[in-house]
XYZ file of C-alpha atoms in Angstrom:
751
model
C 0.501 -117.231 39.472
C -1.273 -120.426 38.789
C -3.742 -121.025 36.051
C -7.593 -121.573 36.222
C -8.344 -125.096 37.492
C -11.521 -126.884 37.030
C -12.893 -128.425 40.307
C -16.009 -129.970 38.785
C -18.051 -129.360 35.582
C -19.770 -126.527 36.985
C -17.148 -124.831 38.997
C -13.895 -123.401 38.236
C -11.204 -121.837 40.489
C -8.775 -119.181 39.733
C -6.338 -117.086 42.101
C -7.852 -113.944 43.482
C -4.976 -111.927 42.193
C -5.505 -113.175 38.585
C -9.192 -112.418 38.745
C -8.988 -108.863 40.144
C -6.303 -108.078 37.553
C -8.377 -109.494 34.756
C -11.490 -107.601 36.161
C -9.734 -104.307 36.352
C -8.224 -104.645 32.850
C -11.551 -105.493 31.328
C -13.122 -102.450 32.969
C -10.224 -100.176 31.987
C -10.518 -101.296 28.222
C -14.300 -100.951 28.413
C -14.028 -97.457 29.441
C -11.387 -96.593 27.070
C -12.940 -98.331 23.929
C -16.657 -97.849 24.655
C -17.153 -94.672 26.884
C -14.577 -92.171 27.134
C -12.569 -91.791 23.945
C -13.772 -90.661 20.353
C -13.074 -92.706 17.276
C -11.016 -91.097 14.623
C -13.518 -91.996 11.913
C -16.630 -90.012 13.098
C -15.051 -88.288 16.090
C -17.750 -89.469 18.402
C -17.858 -91.420 21.674
C -20.360 -94.474 21.752
C -22.990 -92.671 23.635
C -22.869 -89.772 21.081
C -22.901 -92.195 18.163
C -25.950 -94.150 19.472
C -27.826 -90.905 20.135
C -27.256 -89.624 16.607
C -27.993 -92.899 15.041
C -31.172 -93.417 17.187
C -32.503 -90.012 16.382
C -31.965 -90.763 12.508
C -33.681 -94.053 13.074
C -36.613 -92.312 14.752
C -36.963 -90.076 11.653
C -35.767 -86.858 13.362
C -33.875 -85.548 10.447
C -33.240 -81.860 10.152
C -36.233 -81.511 7.957
C -38.597 -83.392 10.387
C -40.701 -81.813 13.147
C -39.335 -81.567 16.742
C -40.078 -84.291 19.044
C -40.154 -84.435 22.818
C -36.519 -85.189 24.028
C -37.841 -87.554 26.721
C -39.391 -89.815 24.096
C -36.189 -89.604 22.049
C -33.911 -90.361 24.946
C -36.332 -93.194 26.113
C -36.071 -94.842 22.742
C -32.164 -94.408 22.668
C -32.035 -95.973 26.260
C -34.382 -98.637 25.436
C -32.669 -99.756 22.074
C -29.095 -98.712 22.168
C -27.736 -97.475 25.363
C -27.005 -99.309 28.744
C -26.444 -96.099 30.952
C -29.135 -94.061 32.600
C -31.358 -91.574 30.732
C -29.732 -88.609 32.482
C -26.148 -89.707 30.980
C -27.777 -89.853 27.501
C -29.644 -86.632 27.882
C -26.592 -84.703 29.200
C -24.585 -86.070 26.126
C -27.508 -84.875 23.931
C -27.612 -81.461 25.502
C -23.909 -80.985 24.858
C -24.384 -81.645 21.221
C -27.219 -79.214 21.012
C -25.395 -76.176 22.698
C -23.889 -73.649 20.154
C -21.675 -72.324 22.827
C -20.192 -75.893 23.490
C -20.088 -77.417 20.030
C -18.500 -75.396 17.124
C -20.961 -77.235 14.874
C -23.966 -78.494 16.878
C -25.437 -81.981 15.942
C -28.660 -81.538 17.579
C -31.218 -78.861 16.996
C -33.285 -78.075 20.101
C -36.224 -76.008 21.106
C -36.806 -75.000 24.766
C -34.085 -74.239 27.357
C -30.827 -76.023 26.340
C -28.600 -74.102 28.868
C -27.007 -70.725 28.656
C -23.437 -69.802 27.958
C -23.252 -68.443 31.525
C -24.357 -71.741 33.001
C -24.296 -74.753 30.635
C -25.795 -76.982 33.166
C -28.978 -74.713 33.386
C -30.751 -76.756 30.628
C -34.297 -77.815 31.441
C -35.474 -81.407 32.068
C -35.897 -83.471 28.951
C -39.819 -83.529 29.440
C -39.646 -79.853 28.694
C -37.398 -79.791 25.629
C -37.941 -80.879 21.958
C -35.286 -81.917 19.498
C -34.143 -83.169 16.148
C -31.003 -83.409 14.271
C -29.252 -80.447 12.911
C -28.569 -80.161 9.330
C -24.733 -80.659 10.217
C -25.393 -84.244 11.357
C -25.884 -85.185 7.650
C -22.089 -85.303 7.370
C -22.185 -88.385 9.689
C -25.493 -90.029 8.506
C -25.994 -89.371 4.904
C -24.051 -92.525 3.704
C -25.426 -94.897 6.242
C -27.230 -97.827 4.505
C -24.901 -97.686 1.560
C -22.698 -100.544 2.560
C -20.327 -98.094 4.211
C -20.558 -99.082 7.967
C -19.655 -102.168 9.722
C -22.614 -103.299 12.156
C -22.526 -104.904 15.506
C -25.192 -105.963 17.916
C -26.212 -103.411 20.477
C -25.650 -103.762 24.158
C -28.444 -106.338 24.726
C -28.055 -108.035 21.392
C -31.668 -107.092 20.273
C -30.580 -105.180 17.138
C -27.553 -104.025 15.198
C -25.842 -100.671 15.424
C -23.085 -99.027 13.387
C -19.574 -99.488 14.687
C -18.376 -96.063 13.082
C -20.601 -93.618 11.337
C -19.498 -92.870 7.718
C -18.332 -89.296 8.251
C -17.889 -86.956 5.159
C -15.617 -84.694 7.093
C -12.954 -85.234 9.857
C -15.601 -84.596 12.663
C -12.990 -85.530 15.353
C -11.269 -82.171 14.766
C -14.333 -80.148 13.977
C -16.173 -80.262 17.294
C -13.444 -81.602 19.393
C -14.293 -83.708 22.592
C -13.222 -84.183 26.094
C -13.206 -87.277 28.257
C -11.591 -89.025 31.021
C -10.770 -92.694 30.849
C -8.610 -95.056 33.073
C -5.044 -93.832 32.960
C -5.653 -91.509 30.000
C -7.831 -88.624 29.090
C -8.772 -86.776 25.901
C -8.991 -83.085 25.247
C -9.407 -82.416 21.563
C -10.062 -78.667 20.723
C -12.629 -77.800 17.973
C -11.444 -76.476 14.464
C -12.840 -74.559 11.584
C -14.323 -76.881 8.901
C -13.080 -74.773 5.986
C -9.503 -74.983 7.280
C -9.567 -78.635 8.052
C -11.047 -79.547 4.754
C -8.516 -77.376 2.910
C -5.670 -79.194 4.786
C -7.343 -82.688 3.844
C -7.392 -81.723 0.121
C -3.736 -80.516 0.432
C -2.704 -83.979 1.935
C -4.815 -85.782 -0.844
C -2.841 -83.938 -3.438
C 0.490 -84.135 -1.523
C 0.680 -87.255 0.458
C 4.155 -86.453 1.571
C 3.110 -82.900 2.905
C 4.880 -82.028 6.202
C 3.178 -80.768 9.412
C 4.196 -77.188 8.706
C 2.535 -77.376 5.357
C -0.683 -78.479 6.802
C -0.379 -75.743 9.356
C -0.610 -73.368 6.513
C -4.195 -74.355 6.229
C -5.059 -75.143 9.757
C -3.839 -71.957 11.715
C -5.094 -73.271 15.067
C -8.234 -74.402 16.944
C -11.370 -72.397 16.465
C -13.733 -72.327 19.392
C -17.353 -71.290 19.471
C -16.506 -67.813 20.818
C -14.929 -64.784 19.373
C -12.340 -64.459 22.148
C -8.725 -64.379 21.022
C -6.390 -67.407 21.092
C -3.160 -65.830 22.287
C -0.931 -68.865 22.304
C 2.152 -68.262 20.089
C 2.175 -69.900 16.684
C 5.363 -72.049 17.512
C 3.484 -73.359 20.655
C 0.420 -74.296 18.436
C 2.857 -76.174 15.961
C 4.342 -77.847 18.921
C 0.914 -79.046 20.035
C 0.011 -80.251 16.590
C 3.416 -82.022 16.481
C 3.138 -83.826 19.743
C -0.578 -84.047 20.274
C -0.294 -82.494 23.645
C 0.014 -78.987 25.162
C -1.996 -76.017 26.293
C -3.807 -73.112 24.697
C -4.637 -69.712 26.339
C -7.758 -67.613 25.403
C -8.339 -64.010 26.333
C -11.350 -61.905 26.295
C -11.988 -59.180 23.625
C -12.484 -55.667 24.896
C -12.463 -51.893 23.626
C -12.722 -48.470 25.157
C -16.068 -46.701 24.780
C -16.846 -43.287 26.235
C -14.225 -43.662 28.884
C -15.432 -47.187 29.870
C -14.011 -50.750 29.305
C -16.502 -52.818 27.284
C -15.878 -56.666 27.120
C -17.650 -58.192 24.092
C -16.474 -61.832 23.923
C -15.365 -64.141 26.694
C -13.096 -67.278 26.546
C -14.653 -70.700 25.787
C -17.005 -71.801 28.530
C -16.284 -68.585 30.727
C -19.204 -67.267 32.596
C -20.151 -63.470 32.232
C -21.783 -63.494 35.794
C -18.854 -65.312 37.304
C -16.404 -62.879 35.824
C -18.429 -59.863 37.196
C -18.576 -61.714 40.506
C -14.868 -62.078 40.547
C -14.278 -58.484 39.773
C -16.980 -57.396 42.443
C -15.320 -59.650 45.046
C -11.935 -57.833 44.393
C -13.821 -54.398 44.736
C -15.502 -55.520 47.932
C -12.003 -56.753 49.082
C -10.648 -53.058 48.294
C -8.299 -54.881 45.774
C -9.548 -52.686 42.799
C -9.723 -49.106 44.049
C -9.514 -47.872 40.373
C -12.888 -49.478 39.368
C -15.990 -47.445 40.237
C -18.763 -49.764 38.999
C -19.668 -52.740 36.854
C -22.633 -53.320 34.526
C -23.980 -56.303 32.651
C -25.548 -55.077 29.411
C -25.802 -58.369 27.651
C -28.966 -58.948 25.672
C -30.054 -61.086 22.693
C -28.341 -58.587 20.176
C -25.197 -58.537 22.253
C -24.796 -61.908 24.050
C -21.689 -60.643 25.900
C -21.301 -56.964 26.902
C -19.747 -56.449 30.240
C -19.156 -52.802 31.156
C -16.329 -51.940 33.633
C -16.333 -48.365 34.697
C -12.970 -46.863 35.891
C -12.962 -44.360 38.772
C -11.379 -41.632 36.701
C -10.036 -41.018 33.182
C -6.463 -41.176 34.569
C -6.804 -45.045 35.129
C -4.419 -46.955 32.937
C -6.911 -49.318 31.256
C -4.218 -51.429 29.728
C -2.728 -52.373 33.106
C -6.074 -52.685 34.780
C -7.174 -55.117 32.133
C -3.859 -56.905 32.349
C -4.693 -57.362 36.101
C -8.088 -58.787 35.385
C -6.784 -61.116 32.768
C -4.544 -62.832 35.374
C -6.890 -62.745 38.299
C -10.393 -63.636 36.621
C -11.807 -65.924 34.008
C -11.309 -63.218 31.358
C -8.162 -65.315 30.379
C -8.414 -69.067 30.473
C -6.085 -71.984 29.687
C -7.061 -75.146 27.862
C -5.384 -78.550 27.969
C -4.875 -80.212 24.588
C -4.491 -83.990 24.619
C -5.315 -85.316 21.114
C -6.196 -88.811 22.268
C -8.528 -90.931 20.181
C -9.136 -94.456 19.010
C -7.390 -94.948 15.652
C -8.525 -97.056 12.676
C -6.503 -99.951 14.218
C -8.912 -99.802 17.241
C -6.179 -98.709 19.587
C -6.123 -95.519 21.684
C -3.290 -93.088 20.828
C -2.236 -89.508 21.128
C -1.817 -88.525 17.499
C -0.054 -85.479 15.991
C -2.175 -83.509 13.505
C -0.630 -84.970 10.281
C -1.323 -88.499 11.464
C -4.921 -87.641 12.397
C -5.592 -86.247 8.933
C -3.807 -89.050 7.008
C -5.450 -91.761 9.076
C -8.919 -90.080 8.652
C -8.360 -89.819 4.807
C -7.456 -93.424 4.516
C -10.711 -94.080 6.530
C -12.731 -91.912 4.009
C -11.055 -93.431 0.881
C -12.074 -96.899 2.322
C -15.609 -95.624 3.004
C -16.045 -94.117 -0.354
C -14.606 -97.390 -2.016
C -17.111 -99.376 -0.085
C -20.053 -97.082 -0.981
C -19.195 -97.312 -4.681
C -18.544 -101.055 -4.635
C -21.978 -101.352 -2.829
C -23.631 -99.315 -5.537
C -21.922 -101.247 -8.433
C -23.108 -104.512 -6.942
C -26.634 -103.098 -6.857
C -26.359 -101.640 -10.441
C -24.995 -105.090 -11.841
C -27.951 -106.843 -10.136
C -30.486 -104.576 -11.581
C -28.955 -104.751 -14.999
C -29.097 -108.559 -14.664
C -32.838 -108.412 -13.696
C -33.598 -105.913 -16.470
C -32.136 -108.381 -18.988
C -34.252 -111.178 -17.800
C -37.345 -108.808 -17.928
C -36.682 -107.612 -21.474
C -36.429 -111.300 -22.623
C -39.704 -111.955 -20.840
C -41.370 -108.810 -22.398
C -40.290 -109.561 -26.010
C -41.813 -113.101 -25.565
C -44.666 -112.021 -23.512
C -47.280 -114.240 -24.956
C -45.141 -117.463 -24.588
C -44.157 -116.565 -20.922
C -47.810 -115.870 -20.081
C -48.714 -119.327 -21.704
C -46.046 -121.111 -19.746
C -47.013 -119.431 -16.454
C -50.552 -120.473 -17.061
C -50.156 -123.998 -18.287
C -47.099 -125.284 -16.496
C -47.263 -126.753 -12.990
C -43.595 -125.711 -12.454
C -43.159 -122.645 -14.557
C -39.641 -121.683 -13.251
C -37.687 -124.627 -14.847
C -39.650 -124.102 -17.862
C -38.764 -120.427 -18.206
C -35.210 -121.212 -17.536
C -35.043 -123.841 -20.178
C -36.946 -122.054 -22.807
C -35.138 -118.584 -22.561
C -31.894 -119.372 -20.873
C -32.773 -117.328 -17.795
C -30.880 -117.481 -14.480
C -32.580 -118.444 -11.242
C -32.829 -114.930 -10.032
C -34.190 -113.675 -13.348
C -36.731 -116.357 -13.453
C -37.933 -115.436 -9.932
C -38.105 -111.858 -10.731
C -40.288 -112.414 -13.904
C -42.580 -114.683 -11.742
C -42.698 -112.185 -9.076
C -43.792 -109.612 -11.463
C -47.625 -109.570 -11.903
C -48.991 -110.470 -15.337
C -50.849 -107.300 -15.629
C -47.454 -105.355 -15.107
C -45.580 -107.630 -17.453
C -48.171 -106.745 -20.299
C -47.944 -103.027 -19.449
C -44.185 -102.950 -19.726
C -42.629 -100.708 -22.412
C -39.480 -101.762 -24.236
C -38.366 -98.214 -24.405
C -38.505 -97.694 -20.703
C -36.500 -100.983 -20.063
C -33.802 -100.104 -22.559
C -33.584 -96.551 -21.330
C -33.117 -97.660 -17.693
C -30.533 -100.173 -19.055
C -28.462 -97.500 -20.754
C -28.643 -95.278 -17.786
C -27.417 -97.981 -15.373
C -24.753 -99.261 -17.837
C -23.398 -95.826 -18.053
C -23.260 -95.576 -14.220
C -21.725 -98.985 -14.147
C -18.887 -97.779 -16.423
C -18.344 -94.720 -14.352
C -18.204 -96.678 -11.125
C -15.830 -99.258 -12.438
C -13.627 -96.349 -13.866
C -13.411 -94.683 -10.266
C -12.917 -97.992 -8.445
C -10.172 -99.072 -10.963
C -8.121 -95.858 -10.472
C -6.829 -94.579 -7.162
C -6.466 -91.011 -8.623
C -10.066 -90.977 -9.764
C -11.113 -92.074 -6.218
C -9.151 -89.242 -4.715
C -10.657 -86.723 -7.066
C -14.181 -87.878 -6.072
C -13.191 -87.589 -2.300
C -11.730 -84.242 -2.961
C -14.833 -82.989 -4.760
C -17.157 -84.342 -1.865
C -15.103 -82.508 0.644
C -15.389 -79.278 -1.209
C -19.137 -79.838 -1.315
C -19.081 -80.186 2.568
C -17.095 -77.193 2.927
C -19.362 -75.089 0.618
C -22.522 -76.387 2.432
C -21.387 -76.092 6.080
C -18.230 -73.866 6.022
C -18.217 -70.594 7.828
C -15.562 -67.949 8.791
C -13.167 -68.359 11.802
C -14.716 -67.326 15.104
C -11.793 -67.307 17.378
C -9.109 -64.932 15.992
C -5.410 -65.969 16.416
C -3.605 -62.963 17.891
C -0.410 -63.262 19.896
C -0.483 -61.022 22.994
C 2.222 -60.396 25.588
C 2.409 -61.449 29.065
C 0.228 -59.668 31.728
C 0.822 -59.261 35.392
C -1.560 -58.731 38.391
C -1.420 -55.710 40.713
C 0.710 -56.455 43.852
C -1.385 -57.023 46.703
C 0.672 -54.962 48.993
C 0.209 -51.923 46.595
C -3.568 -52.172 47.068
C -3.943 -53.258 50.714
C -3.021 -51.325 53.862
C -1.982 -53.266 57.109
C -4.105 -51.937 59.934
C -4.732 -53.446 63.427
C -8.140 -55.028 63.555
C -10.323 -56.935 66.235
C -12.592 -59.521 64.669
C -15.707 -60.356 66.615
C -17.847 -63.470 66.464
C -21.307 -63.725 68.076
C -22.842 -66.982 69.385
C -25.280 -66.973 66.446
C -22.441 -66.793 63.922
C -22.425 -63.025 63.136
C -19.039 -61.637 62.257
C -17.600 -58.134 62.185
C -14.260 -56.240 62.208
C -13.364 -53.161 64.221
C -10.433 -51.055 63.745
C -7.608 -51.169 66.540
C -6.925 -53.634 69.329
C -8.321 -51.488 72.246
C -11.953 -52.353 71.622
C -14.194 -54.051 74.231
C -16.138 -56.783 72.240
C -18.566 -57.339 75.077
C -19.749 -53.641 74.880
C -20.754 -54.017 71.231
C -24.520 -54.229 70.396
C -25.840 -57.603 69.486
C -29.097 -58.807 67.895
C -31.884 -59.890 70.192
C -31.128 -63.326 71.581
C -27.502 -63.204 70.511
C -24.505 -62.252 72.415
C -20.581 -62.285 72.393
C -18.889 -65.484 71.596
C -15.016 -64.770 70.952
C -12.697 -62.267 69.277
C -9.242 -62.239 67.673
C -6.798 -59.680 67.213
C -4.766 -59.307 63.895
C -4.016 -57.161 60.773
C -6.245 -56.131 58.025
C -4.152 -57.869 55.379
C -4.315 -61.370 57.232
C -6.996 -63.889 56.882
C -9.542 -64.744 59.692
C -9.596 -68.651 60.503
C -13.004 -69.897 61.695
C -13.419 -73.199 63.425
C -16.796 -75.025 63.487
C -18.441 -77.602 65.579
C -17.579 -80.411 62.984
C -13.762 -79.747 63.168
C -13.617 -77.773 59.822
C -11.740 -74.583 59.450
C -12.514 -71.776 56.957
C -10.680 -68.602 55.808
C -12.081 -65.255 55.237
C -9.959 -62.109 54.251
C -9.989 -59.739 57.269
C -10.472 -56.675 55.146
C -13.586 -58.028 53.577
C -15.531 -58.212 56.855
C -18.237 -55.450 57.689
C -17.498 -52.889 60.246
C -18.155 -53.324 63.871
C -20.457 -50.180 63.835
C -23.183 -52.433 62.633
C -24.016 -56.018 63.813
C -21.961 -57.663 61.101
C -22.926 -60.305 58.586
C -23.926 -63.918 59.164
C -20.830 -66.154 58.562
C -23.185 -68.722 56.662
C -23.648 -66.147 53.870
C -19.924 -66.298 53.187
C -19.105 -70.021 53.749
C -20.792 -73.309 53.043
C -20.709 -74.918 56.481
C -22.297 -78.402 56.934
C -25.838 -78.407 58.065
C -26.347 -77.952 61.752
C -22.668 -76.801 62.218
C -22.060 -73.963 64.592
C -18.893 -71.665 64.759
C -16.850 -71.904 67.925
C -13.731 -70.071 67.560
C -12.004 -67.225 65.426
C -8.252 -67.110 64.977
C -5.876 -64.463 63.625
C -2.024 -64.388 63.433
C 1.084 -64.974 61.418
C 1.067 -68.123 59.140
C 3.944 -69.530 61.292
C 1.918 -69.264 64.589
C 1.549 -72.543 66.405
C -1.716 -73.651 67.934
C -2.984 -76.471 70.037
C -5.942 -78.231 68.478
C -7.951 -80.389 70.877
C -11.369 -82.158 71.447
C -13.206 -82.702 74.658
C -12.673 -86.367 73.998
C -9.031 -85.933 75.160
C -7.147 -85.721 71.845
C -5.050 -82.947 70.365
C -2.112 -82.018 68.237
C 0.094 -78.986 67.298
C -0.890 -77.141 64.033
C 0.467 -74.232 62.299
C -1.981 -71.506 61.407
C -0.967 -71.779 57.832
C -2.079 -75.466 57.789
C -5.581 -74.234 58.800
C -5.895 -71.755 55.656
C -8.098 -72.715 52.870
C -9.615 -71.013 49.741
C -12.575 -73.350 49.714
C -15.934 -72.017 50.716
C -16.659 -75.446 52.234
C -13.670 -75.118 54.261
C -11.235 -78.154 55.096
C -11.348 -80.889 57.761
C -8.783 -79.785 60.406
C -9.458 -81.996 63.332
C -11.362 -85.239 63.593
C -13.871 -85.534 66.494
C -14.312 -88.918 68.129
C -17.853 -90.293 68.778
C -19.545 -88.184 71.406
C -16.866 -85.531 71.509
C -16.874 -81.776 70.728
C -14.261 -79.541 69.467
C -12.422 -77.132 71.691
C -11.157 -73.616 70.904
C -7.792 -73.516 69.678
C -4.966 -72.519 72.100
C -2.181 -70.252 70.991
C 1.422 -71.467 71.584
C 4.116 -68.798 72.435
C 7.067 -71.203 73.268
C 6.894 -74.639 71.826
C 10.151 -75.858 73.567
C 9.414 -75.085 77.042
C 5.573 -75.124 77.485
C 3.437 -77.552 79.235
C -0.003 -78.775 78.217
C -2.612 -78.821 80.907
C -5.708 -80.824 80.308
C -8.608 -80.709 82.778
C -11.574 -82.978 82.798
C -15.166 -82.330 84.027
C -14.442 -84.513 87.071
C -11.815 -82.197 88.113
C -8.763 -84.335 87.133
C -5.853 -82.445 85.719
C -2.792 -83.647 83.738
C 0.298 -81.652 82.870
C 2.885 -82.871 80.269
C 5.365 -81.319 77.904
C 4.063 -79.734 74.799
C 6.927 -81.650 72.870
C 5.164 -84.969 73.491
C 2.483 -84.005 70.983
C 2.992 -84.299 67.187
C 2.763 -81.485 64.696
C 0.053 -82.277 62.151
C -1.723 -80.496 59.450
C -5.021 -82.270 60.206
C -6.238 -85.436 61.979
C -7.475 -86.761 65.345
C -4.102 -86.064 67.151
C -2.714 -88.029 70.186
C -4.416 -88.541 73.586
C -3.893 -85.826 75.914
C -5.668 -87.109 78.938
C -7.486 -90.401 79.248
C -11.390 -90.101 79.031
C -13.144 -93.506 78.901
C -15.140 -93.539 75.538
C -18.373 -94.843 77.280
C -18.253 -92.007 79.714
C -17.623 -89.526 76.955
C -20.540 -90.665 74.959
C -22.861 -90.314 77.919
C -21.321 -86.878 78.598
C -20.474 -88.084 82.253
C -16.824 -87.091 81.625
C -14.972 -85.023 79.224
C -12.285 -82.314 78.853
C -13.424 -78.959 80.153
C -10.435 -76.916 79.344
C -6.945 -77.227 77.696
C -4.194 -74.735 78.302
C -0.532 -74.175 77.333
C 1.680 -72.614 79.897
C 5.258 -71.294 79.975
C 7.725 -71.200 82.923
C 6.809 -67.351 83.250
C 3.087 -67.954 83.680
C 0.624 -69.277 86.146
C -2.782 -71.091 85.776
C -6.025 -69.646 87.113
C -8.638 -72.246 87.732
C -12.254 -70.931 88.056
C -14.963 -72.914 89.842
C -18.128 -70.867 90.419
C -16.970 -67.552 91.914
C -13.829 -68.983 93.331
C -10.605 -69.329 91.633
C -7.245 -71.079 92.347
C -3.722 -69.913 91.502
C -1.463 -72.547 90.398
C 2.220 -71.596 89.780
C 4.768 -73.851 87.787
C 5.984 -75.447 90.887
C 2.344 -76.274 92.020
C 1.850 -78.142 88.869
C 4.351 -80.814 89.631
C 1.713 -82.775 91.399
C -0.347 -82.911 88.228
C 2.615 -83.799 85.875
C 2.443 -87.164 84.385
C 2.912 -89.198 81.178
C 0.694 -87.857 78.106
C -2.650 -89.927 77.993
C -2.865 -90.702 81.865
C -6.011 -89.979 84.009
C -4.262 -87.121 85.797
C -4.671 -86.112 89.442
C -7.704 -84.525 91.187
C -7.898 -80.897 91.880
C -8.505 -79.702 95.588
C -11.894 -79.940 96.898
C -14.259 -77.204 96.006
C -12.321 -76.887 92.519
C -13.517 -80.034 91.087
C -16.336 -78.441 89.013
C -14.107 -76.457 86.744
C -15.884 -73.754 84.991
C -12.875 -72.319 82.959
C -9.112 -71.784 83.198
C -7.027 -68.722 82.392
C -3.198 -68.132 81.876
C -1.790 -65.197 83.631
C 1.808 -63.846 84.129
C 3.506 -65.315 87.244
C 3.410 -62.982 90.268
């Protein structure tokens, strides 16, 4: 790769490869260092740090009155943050939610979201905020020479690089973030436990990880649900900085009912009930009679599950629910952060604590040095002030008579430049009012403080003792009991679906307006069923009650619905749109059932198609999956079942009455896509709807084709189809006169 070359004074030239590589690396490092990862010092990402700092600058301390969040965010954005106001507000909301942060940093009034739906928070014009008392652990030492300052994003003012945290906040509230090529997922911890480990490490710098884990038992989430990960797995997480944790809901028996009182972190009670209700509707939980949500302000989580009888094994029922719902959740752990060297790294617990302690010792040393410097300066000024006071008459005379009093004062009393300036800056009236006792008292107090500071700064042990004392004070002020108990539980397993579901023959019927229902048996006549006014029969599929029903819409997407969950055909069914999230304006064209191994011919009236397996069309997504791509001006055709993939012929019939037959093996097997050309339809004629494919059929040697045109029909045996055989993608041959306006085609057994 060649280097950058200068073409002229104003233009430089560099290779595109080099430029793109540099641009990508610059962007990646910006995301890692300035967006996604927290710093080990204060445990904050830049956006969080800017919000906390801006709020402190705006006077929004914990003792202040609440202020409209919109104004706060506006000021943050205006001064410190280059991203949009919604990004800043979302970050602020997270720091205010007691169910998201173990120790919230922001104190809010108004709707800041609910545990069930954390994103349900109000717009920032409706909420008020100020800093929580806990934010003091990050801000209290700011302005005491403890932080490095850097220009903000537009260079208009300075902001702190890292806040001087009094506790290892990176572990307390944890954080999540996605950078480029790396991510972070640090779980929250209990403040008392973390500080206890820090103090142990201060006293025993060679303490092992297992020693520290005597103090830090494991993460501590803002929920009372149980952490069920075995202790050895937690130790491994702390050893490597990576792994995963499991949390399980807390429940008890009450008057023959199951009462859930605590949910895993960020699990939604309404979603859990929805998951259980879905299983009940799907007849997967015959042993549950009813569900109730009795949550209120006193009991934020109280979900009641009522068994069908007192003979139900509650333990195995809850075991099934733990596996199949959010009553049990896994959490990824990836302790990735920016270290004190400014580099991102996944760190083990002992390294996190030792690095943070070195950061804290340095911060305290800087704070004390800054204070010592101020004390020394003040003592120096007081010394000059005392000389001036003891010689007040002479000083006043010099000030009044001399044109240049400063040099005269320096010469007469041996003052320094700074002392002379200070004396001259003090008003004569104040000079006259000064008391020797007050000056000497202040000197004595400051001298004592100076001695104390010098002693601490001159001894590593004294510095450690001070840090220890301050850590204990933080633990005393903000510490609380562990919320998430650590209890090892055995593995649980779900009920086997075959135990709960019966396999019966069903016929699924879809109407033109998109209403779906299921009838028992295969001998039903769908046309004889009752339909809503203006609606009529569209299509039907035969299958088993333990299979999924596949629906195909006009956009080429497929959707899955469990057959046993469909309403009975005694009624008029349910609208499909209530169960699925289809694109706006899409209509449902076909319904398919069968074994997962069943092959189908997927096609569009643009003359393209492919062979797909039924299993490839299955999806758990309510929004479905894109199965077949539709060319411009084309429409999707109903899938055609394939019984014999080896010997079958594909028949494509166009609106003009052209028909082409070719071996099915000429088509590819795909999971999704546009497919290959079946019959040649010019795109201009397709878009104007002058010519398109009317029907596609798959025929075996033992079958014949029936072509319907109006009330007439034409029988074509396999031998008759030789005239229409050709290469895939050709135009095909015209059908006989009178049958060139094809209405539909059918496959029947050969006579």
